[in-house]
Amino acid sequence: MYIADETWPELGDYFENESLAIVPLGSTEQHGPHLPLATDHLIAEGFAREAADRTGYLCTPTIDIGVSPHHRQFDGTMWVDAPVFRDYVESLTRNLAYHGIDRVVYVNAHGGNVEHLREVGRRLRDEEVLYAVEWMWNDSIPELVDDLFEQNGPHGGPKETAMIQYLRPELVREDRLADARDDGVESVEAADTTKHGARTYYDAIENSDNGVFGDQRDATAEKGEEMFEAATDQLVRLCEWLAERDDSELMPSPHV
């Protein structure tokens, strides 16, 4: 169920019987010469909508601009500052709680959002407003991702390329896959910007001239579909697991 397609009486029926919502989040940031800036939020929305269709749980509109200042040197990248992002997501989630939602899955497809979604979840849980958990698609199927690609990326690499080839093939610049590989870097390790245990880089351009990693030619729509199906299955299971939990299992433990 997609919230923006429903009427308020229909949503009243949902809130009377269910208490879980799915919130997709991503970014609008560079993903190399071959993928659109929309890559992350398209992936997040794809998973969230599919999981909502399979379970009947509520899906909200996508938050499509995230914490991406580390990509700012590349034309078009958009971002909000981390405190603003956290406050916005918290406010939106409190809005869901007002309508009766008491558990939320943040379907996230941007690494830069992870720590901030975790912080928002902690704030809301500590106040016993509701329970919110962050879910990242590739973290749910790490073995499959590693099996499919010799070097999966991370950013703008073959795993994200394959996902967009499957979800939105018309947006992939297939003629730029070789450029993405040749002008990028194989891996973060290959960028050699970690010194004596310290990460010396702050911006993506310090690791990769074109902002991406891996061999994008290793991507196919078929691999994207395989990952999408496997990760969607994990997301559905997470939603069902969360819906079955008693409130006492989700709220903070009492002080020892």
mmCIF file of C-alpha atoms in Angstrom:
data_model
loop_
_atom_site.group_PDB
_atom_site.id
_atom_site.type_symbol
_atom_site.label_atom_id
_atom_site.label_comp_id
_atom_site.label_asym_id
_atom_site.label_seq_id
_atom_site.Cartn_x
_atom_site.Cartn_y
_atom_site.Cartn_z
ATOM 1 C CA MET A 1 0.000 0.000 0.000
ATOM 2 C CA TYR A 2 1.434 3.367 -1.063
ATOM 3 C CA ILE A 3 0.256 6.096 1.277
ATOM 4 C CA ALA A 4 -0.010 8.846 -1.351
ATOM 5 C CA ASP A 5 -2.398 6.760 -3.495
ATOM 6 C CA GLU A 6 -4.908 6.208 -0.688
ATOM 7 C CA THR A 7 -7.742 8.308 0.706
ATOM 8 C CA TRP A 8 -7.844 9.244 4.369
ATOM 9 C CA PRO A 9 -10.754 6.894 5.195
ATOM 10 C CA GLU A 10 -8.850 4.002 3.580
ATOM 11 C CA LEU A 11 -5.780 4.896 5.615
ATOM 12 C CA GLY A 12 -7.904 5.045 8.748
ATOM 13 C CA ASP A 13 -8.777 1.421 8.155
ATOM 14 C CA TYR A 14 -5.084 0.580 7.805
ATOM 15 C CA PHE A 15 -4.031 2.352 10.985
ATOM 16 C CA GLU A 16 -6.814 0.627 12.881
ATOM 17 C CA ASN A 17 -5.462 -2.805 11.962
ATOM 18 C CA GLU A 18 -1.727 -2.384 11.290
ATOM 19 C CA SER A 19 1.131 -0.504 12.945
ATOM 20 C CA LEU A 20 4.113 -0.882 10.583
ATOM 21 C CA ALA A 21 5.369 1.512 7.914
ATOM 22 C CA ILE A 22 8.143 1.277 5.329
ATOM 23 C CA VAL A 23 10.107 4.466 4.592
ATOM 24 C CA PRO A 24 12.454 4.467 1.550
ATOM 25 C CA LEU A 25 15.510 6.749 1.640
ATOM 26 C CA GLY A 26 18.380 7.349 -0.740
ATOM 27 C CA SER A 27 20.322 10.208 -2.253
ATOM 28 C CA THR A 28 20.640 12.397 -5.324
ATOM 29 C CA GLU A 29 24.348 12.238 -5.995
ATOM 30 C CA GLN A 30 26.899 11.368 -8.636
ATOM 31 C CA HIS A 31 27.270 7.722 -9.562
ATOM 32 C CA GLY A 32 29.903 8.046 -12.257
ATOM 33 C CA PRO A 33 29.551 8.622 -15.994
ATOM 34 C CA HIS A 34 27.187 5.686 -16.496
ATOM 35 C CA LEU A 35 24.514 5.909 -13.782
ATOM 36 C CA PRO A 36 21.980 8.633 -12.949
ATOM 37 C CA LEU A 37 22.152 10.767 -9.825
ATOM 38 C CA ALA A 38 18.881 9.090 -8.828
ATOM 39 C CA THR A 39 20.532 5.673 -8.428
ATOM 40 C CA ASP A 40 20.242 5.317 -4.651
ATOM 41 C CA HIS A 41 16.706 6.584 -4.251
ATOM 42 C CA LEU A 42 15.465 4.560 -7.220
ATOM 43 C CA ILE A 43 16.867 1.412 -5.617
ATOM 44 C CA ALA A 44 15.389 2.229 -2.209
ATOM 45 C CA GLU A 45 11.981 2.986 -3.665
ATOM 46 C CA GLY A 46 12.066 -0.175 -5.763
ATOM 47 C CA PHE A 47 12.619 -2.352 -2.716
ATOM 48 C CA ALA A 48 10.160 -0.480 -0.504
ATOM 49 C CA ARG A 49 7.325 -0.534 -3.036
ATOM 50 C CA GLU A 50 7.868 -4.218 -3.823
ATOM 51 C CA ALA A 51 7.939 -5.204 -0.155
ATOM 52 C CA ALA A 52 4.787 -3.158 0.472
ATOM 53 C CA ASP A 53 3.040 -4.867 -2.457
ATOM 54 C CA ARG A 54 3.997 -8.319 -1.182
ATOM 55 C CA THR A 55 3.051 -7.708 2.451
ATOM 56 C CA GLY A 56 0.305 -5.098 2.371
ATOM 57 C CA TYR A 57 2.258 -2.846 4.721
ATOM 58 C CA LEU A 58 2.264 0.909 4.255
ATOM 59 C CA CYS A 59 4.970 2.579 2.143
ATOM 60 C CA THR A 60 5.629 6.319 2.379
ATOM 61 C CA PRO A 61 7.005 8.621 -0.323
ATOM 62 C CA THR A 62 10.761 8.411 -0.831
ATOM 63 C CA ILE A 63 13.231 10.739 0.864
ATOM 64 C CA ASP A 64 15.470 11.262 -2.143
ATOM 65 C CA ILE A 65 18.093 13.724 -0.891
ATOM 66 C CA GLY A 66 20.373 12.499 1.873
ATOM 67 C CA VAL A 67 23.738 13.128 3.518
ATOM 68 C CA SER A 68 26.044 13.417 0.483
ATOM 69 C CA PRO A 69 28.475 16.332 0.981
ATOM 70 C CA HIS A 70 31.378 13.965 0.268
ATOM 71 C CA HIS A 71 30.266 13.905 -3.400
ATOM 72 C CA ARG A 72 29.874 17.680 -3.708
ATOM 73 C CA GLN A 73 32.708 18.226 -6.209
ATOM 74 C CA PHE A 74 30.716 16.366 -8.864
ATOM 75 C CA ASP A 75 28.165 18.397 -10.814
ATOM 76 C CA GLY A 76 24.570 18.092 -9.687
ATOM 77 C CA THR A 77 25.075 16.283 -6.389
ATOM 78 C CA MET A 78 22.552 17.466 -3.821
ATOM 79 C CA TRP A 79 22.719 17.043 -0.065
ATOM 80 C CA VAL A 80 21.437 18.271 3.276
ATOM 81 C CA ASP A 81 23.620 18.687 6.337
ATOM 82 C CA ALA A 82 23.559 15.733 8.697
ATOM 83 C CA PRO A 83 21.726 17.455 11.609
ATOM 84 C CA VAL A 84 19.038 18.696 9.206
ATOM 85 C CA PHE A 85 18.625 15.217 7.741
ATOM 86 C CA ARG A 86 18.312 13.635 11.181
ATOM 87 C CA ASP A 87 15.771 16.194 12.363
ATOM 88 C CA TYR A 88 13.730 15.864 9.164
ATOM 89 C CA VAL A 89 13.588 12.064 9.301
ATOM 90 C CA GLU A 90 12.756 12.160 13.006
ATOM 91 C CA SER A 91 9.944 14.659 12.416
ATOM 92 C CA LEU A 92 8.521 12.584 9.568
ATOM 93 C CA THR A 93 8.672 9.442 11.695
ATOM 94 C CA ARG A 94 6.951 11.166 14.613
ATOM 95 C CA ASN A 95 4.209 12.068 12.154
ATOM 96 C CA LEU A 96 3.709 8.363 11.460
ATOM 97 C CA ALA A 97 3.590 7.693 15.194
ATOM 98 C CA TYR A 98 0.839 10.302 15.529
ATOM 99 C CA HIS A 99 -1.299 8.210 13.177
ATOM 100 C CA GLY A 100 -0.672 5.023 15.137
ATOM 101 C CA ILE A 101 2.493 3.549 13.614
ATOM 102 C CA ASP A 102 4.775 2.074 16.274
ATOM 103 C CA ARG A 103 7.396 0.317 14.141
ATOM 104 C CA VAL A 104 9.209 1.564 11.045
ATOM 105 C CA VAL A 105 11.665 0.067 8.563
ATOM 106 C CA TYR A 106 13.953 2.629 6.934
ATOM 107 C CA VAL A 107 14.681 1.081 3.536
ATOM 108 C CA ASN A 108 17.975 2.781 2.834
ATOM 109 C CA ALA A 109 20.186 2.613 -0.261
ATOM 110 C CA HIS A 110 22.827 5.238 0.592
ATOM 111 C CA GLY A 111 25.759 4.509 2.863
ATOM 112 C CA GLY A 112 26.021 8.137 3.952
ATOM 113 C CA ASN A 113 22.613 7.889 5.631
ATOM 114 C CA VAL A 114 23.314 4.832 7.774
ATOM 115 C CA GLU A 115 24.751 6.325 10.951
ATOM 116 C CA HIS A 116 22.179 9.117 10.937
ATOM 117 C CA LEU A 117 19.229 6.742 10.588
ATOM 118 C CA ARG A 118 20.638 4.710 13.442
ATOM 119 C CA GLU A 119 20.818 7.866 15.548
ATOM 120 C CA VAL A 120 17.210 8.776 14.736
ATOM 121 C CA GLY A 121 16.116 5.256 15.619
ATOM 122 C CA ARG A 122 17.909 5.507 18.946
ATOM 123 C CA ARG A 123 16.298 8.869 19.771
ATOM 124 C CA LEU A 124 12.807 7.581 19.069
ATOM 125 C CA ARG A 125 13.341 4.302 20.901
ATOM 126 C CA ASP A 126 14.901 5.953 23.953
ATOM 127 C CA GLU A 127 11.785 8.141 24.220
ATOM 128 C CA GLU A 128 9.618 5.053 23.595
ATOM 129 C CA VAL A 129 7.879 6.793 20.687
ATOM 130 C CA LEU A 130 8.292 3.805 18.380
ATOM 131 C CA TYR A 131 10.863 1.327 17.126
ATOM 132 C CA ALA A 132 12.644 2.175 13.856
ATOM 133 C CA VAL A 133 15.355 0.083 12.201
ATOM 134 C CA GLU A 134 17.625 0.816 9.229
ATOM 135 C CA TRP A 135 17.851 -1.779 6.415
ATOM 136 C CA MET A 136 20.446 -1.691 3.634
ATOM 137 C CA TRP A 137 19.774 -3.960 0.665
ATOM 138 C CA ASN A 138 23.306 -5.203 -0.050
ATOM 139 C CA ASP A 139 23.948 -5.842 3.653
ATOM 140 C CA SER A 140 21.056 -8.307 3.609
ATOM 141 C CA ILE A 141 22.644 -10.482 0.894
ATOM 142 C CA PRO A 142 26.446 -10.069 1.259
ATOM 143 C CA GLU A 143 27.341 -13.590 0.153
ATOM 144 C CA LEU A 144 25.309 -13.315 -3.052
ATOM 145 C CA VAL A 145 26.819 -9.936 -3.912
ATOM 146 C CA ASP A 146 30.332 -11.304 -3.416
ATOM 147 C CA ASP A 147 29.536 -14.381 -5.498
ATOM 148 C CA LEU A 148 28.156 -12.375 -8.413
ATOM 149 C CA PHE A 149 31.006 -9.869 -8.756
ATOM 150 C CA GLU A 150 34.757 -10.189 -8.628
ATOM 151 C CA GLN A 151 34.919 -6.633 -7.277
ATOM 152 C CA ASN A 152 31.516 -5.252 -6.326
ATOM 153 C CA GLY A 153 32.395 -1.615 -5.874
ATOM 154 C CA PRO A 154 31.367 -0.144 -3.557
ATOM 155 C CA HIS A 155 30.094 3.166 -4.991
ATOM 156 C CA GLY A 156 28.794 3.170 -8.566
ATOM 157 C CA GLY A 157 30.236 -0.307 -9.017
ATOM 158 C CA PRO A 158 28.751 -3.346 -10.728
ATOM 159 C CA LYS A 159 26.252 -4.147 -7.950
ATOM 160 C CA GLU A 160 24.541 -0.745 -8.245
ATOM 161 C CA THR A 161 24.933 -0.800 -12.018
ATOM 162 C CA ALA A 162 23.228 -4.188 -12.233
ATOM 163 C CA MET A 163 20.419 -2.997 -9.987
ATOM 164 C CA ILE A 164 19.643 0.004 -12.200
ATOM 165 C CA GLN A 165 20.008 -2.142 -15.333
ATOM 166 C CA TYR A 166 17.192 -4.224 -13.887
ATOM 167 C CA LEU A 167 15.004 -1.493 -12.378
ATOM 168 C CA ARG A 168 15.490 1.345 -14.884
ATOM 169 C CA PRO A 169 17.567 0.128 -17.852
ATOM 170 C CA GLU A 170 16.807 3.217 -19.932
ATOM 171 C CA LEU A 171 18.822 5.327 -17.448
ATOM 172 C CA VAL A 172 22.066 3.344 -17.734
ATOM 173 C CA ARG A 173 24.638 4.766 -20.158
ATOM 174 C CA GLU A 174 25.803 1.406 -21.441
ATOM 175 C CA ASP A 175 28.348 3.056 -23.731
ATOM 176 C CA ARG A 176 30.119 4.526 -20.687
ATOM 177 C CA LEU A 177 30.676 1.331 -18.671
ATOM 178 C CA ALA A 178 34.269 0.965 -19.875
ATOM 179 C CA ASP A 179 34.915 4.647 -19.090
ATOM 180 C CA ALA A 180 33.550 4.142 -15.598
ATOM 181 C CA ARG A 181 36.002 1.313 -15.029
ATOM 182 C CA ASP A 182 39.020 2.860 -16.744
ATOM 183 C CA ASP A 183 38.747 6.298 -15.118
ATOM 184 C CA GLY A 184 37.703 4.980 -11.714
ATOM 185 C CA VAL A 185 39.432 2.832 -9.115
ATOM 186 C CA GLU A 186 39.129 -0.890 -8.465
ATOM 187 C CA SER A 187 38.416 -0.510 -4.748
ATOM 188 C CA VAL A 188 38.768 1.849 -1.808
ATOM 189 C CA GLU A 189 41.867 -0.143 -0.800
ATOM 190 C CA ALA A 190 43.369 0.394 -4.246
ATOM 191 C CA ALA A 191 42.925 4.138 -3.823
ATOM 192 C CA ASP A 192 45.623 3.935 -1.115
ATOM 193 C CA THR A 193 44.091 6.667 1.027
ATOM 194 C CA THR A 194 44.183 4.738 4.303
ATOM 195 C CA LYS A 195 47.456 5.374 6.118
ATOM 196 C CA HIS A 196 48.563 3.500 9.231
ATOM 197 C CA GLY A 197 44.975 2.689 10.152
ATOM 198 C CA ALA A 198 43.601 6.183 9.501
ATOM 199 C CA ARG A 199 41.238 7.076 6.660
ATOM 200 C CA THR A 200 42.872 10.214 5.282
ATOM 201 C CA TYR A 201 40.142 11.033 2.748
ATOM 202 C CA TYR A 202 36.937 12.974 3.283
ATOM 203 C CA ASP A 203 35.596 13.442 -0.240
ATOM 204 C CA ALA A 204 34.873 10.899 -2.964
ATOM 205 C CA ILE A 205 37.089 12.684 -5.458
ATOM 206 C CA GLU A 206 40.100 11.982 -3.234
ATOM 207 C CA ASN A 207 39.564 8.274 -3.872
ATOM 208 C CA SER A 208 38.399 8.226 -7.492
ATOM 209 C CA ASP A 209 38.657 10.786 -10.281
ATOM 210 C CA ASN A 210 35.265 9.856 -11.701
ATOM 211 C CA GLY A 211 33.720 9.001 -8.324
ATOM 212 C CA VAL A 212 33.215 5.249 -8.773
ATOM 213 C CA PHE A 213 34.859 1.906 -8.070
ATOM 214 C CA GLY A 214 34.966 -1.585 -9.547
ATOM 215 C CA ASP A 215 34.482 -3.079 -12.999
ATOM 216 C CA GLN A 216 31.065 -1.915 -14.149
ATOM 217 C CA ARG A 217 31.238 -4.150 -17.235
ATOM 218 C CA ASP A 218 30.629 -7.086 -14.901
ATOM 219 C CA ALA A 219 27.048 -5.932 -14.360
ATOM 220 C CA THR A 220 23.939 -7.352 -16.061
ATOM 221 C CA ALA A 221 20.217 -6.890 -15.591
ATOM 222 C CA GLU A 222 19.971 -10.592 -14.797
ATOM 223 C CA LYS A 223 22.349 -10.181 -11.859
ATOM 224 C CA GLY A 224 20.334 -7.163 -10.786
ATOM 225 C CA GLU A 225 17.129 -9.182 -10.809
ATOM 226 C CA GLU A 226 18.732 -11.971 -8.794
ATOM 227 C CA MET A 227 19.893 -9.507 -6.138
ATOM 228 C CA PHE A 228 16.559 -7.696 -6.136
ATOM 229 C CA GLU A 229 14.575 -10.870 -5.540
ATOM 230 C CA ALA A 230 16.915 -12.137 -2.831
ATOM 231 C CA ALA A 231 17.069 -8.827 -0.961
ATOM 232 C CA THR A 232 13.317 -8.237 -1.272
ATOM 233 C CA ASP A 233 12.779 -11.613 0.341
ATOM 234 C CA GLN A 234 14.987 -10.505 3.242
ATOM 235 C CA LEU A 235 13.110 -7.219 3.564
ATOM 236 C CA VAL A 236 9.735 -8.987 3.605
ATOM 237 C CA ARG A 237 11.023 -11.324 6.307
ATOM 238 C CA LEU A 238 12.264 -8.356 8.327
ATOM 239 C CA CYS A 239 8.884 -6.641 8.116
ATOM 240 C CA GLU A 240 7.069 -9.793 9.155
ATOM 241 C CA TRP A 241 9.518 -10.408 12.012
ATOM 242 C CA LEU A 242 9.113 -6.845 13.238
ATOM 243 C CA ALA A 243 5.325 -6.945 13.019
ATOM 244 C CA GLU A 244 5.247 -10.070 15.190
ATOM 245 C CA ARG A 245 7.353 -8.624 18.004
ATOM 246 C CA ASP A 246 5.754 -7.623 21.286
ATOM 247 C CA ASP A 247 6.323 -3.995 22.282
ATOM 248 C CA SER A 248 8.312 -5.129 25.311
ATOM 249 C CA GLU A 249 10.875 -6.778 23.004
ATOM 250 C CA LEU A 250 11.491 -3.555 21.088
ATOM 251 C CA MET A 251 11.642 -0.892 23.768
ATOM 252 C CA PRO A 252 14.767 -0.220 25.894
ATOM 253 C CA SER A 253 15.616 -2.565 28.726
ATOM 254 C CA PRO A 254 15.222 -1.102 32.230
ATOM 255 C CA HIS A 255 18.285 0.285 33.997
ATOM 256 C CA VAL A 256 20.283 -2.427 35.761
#
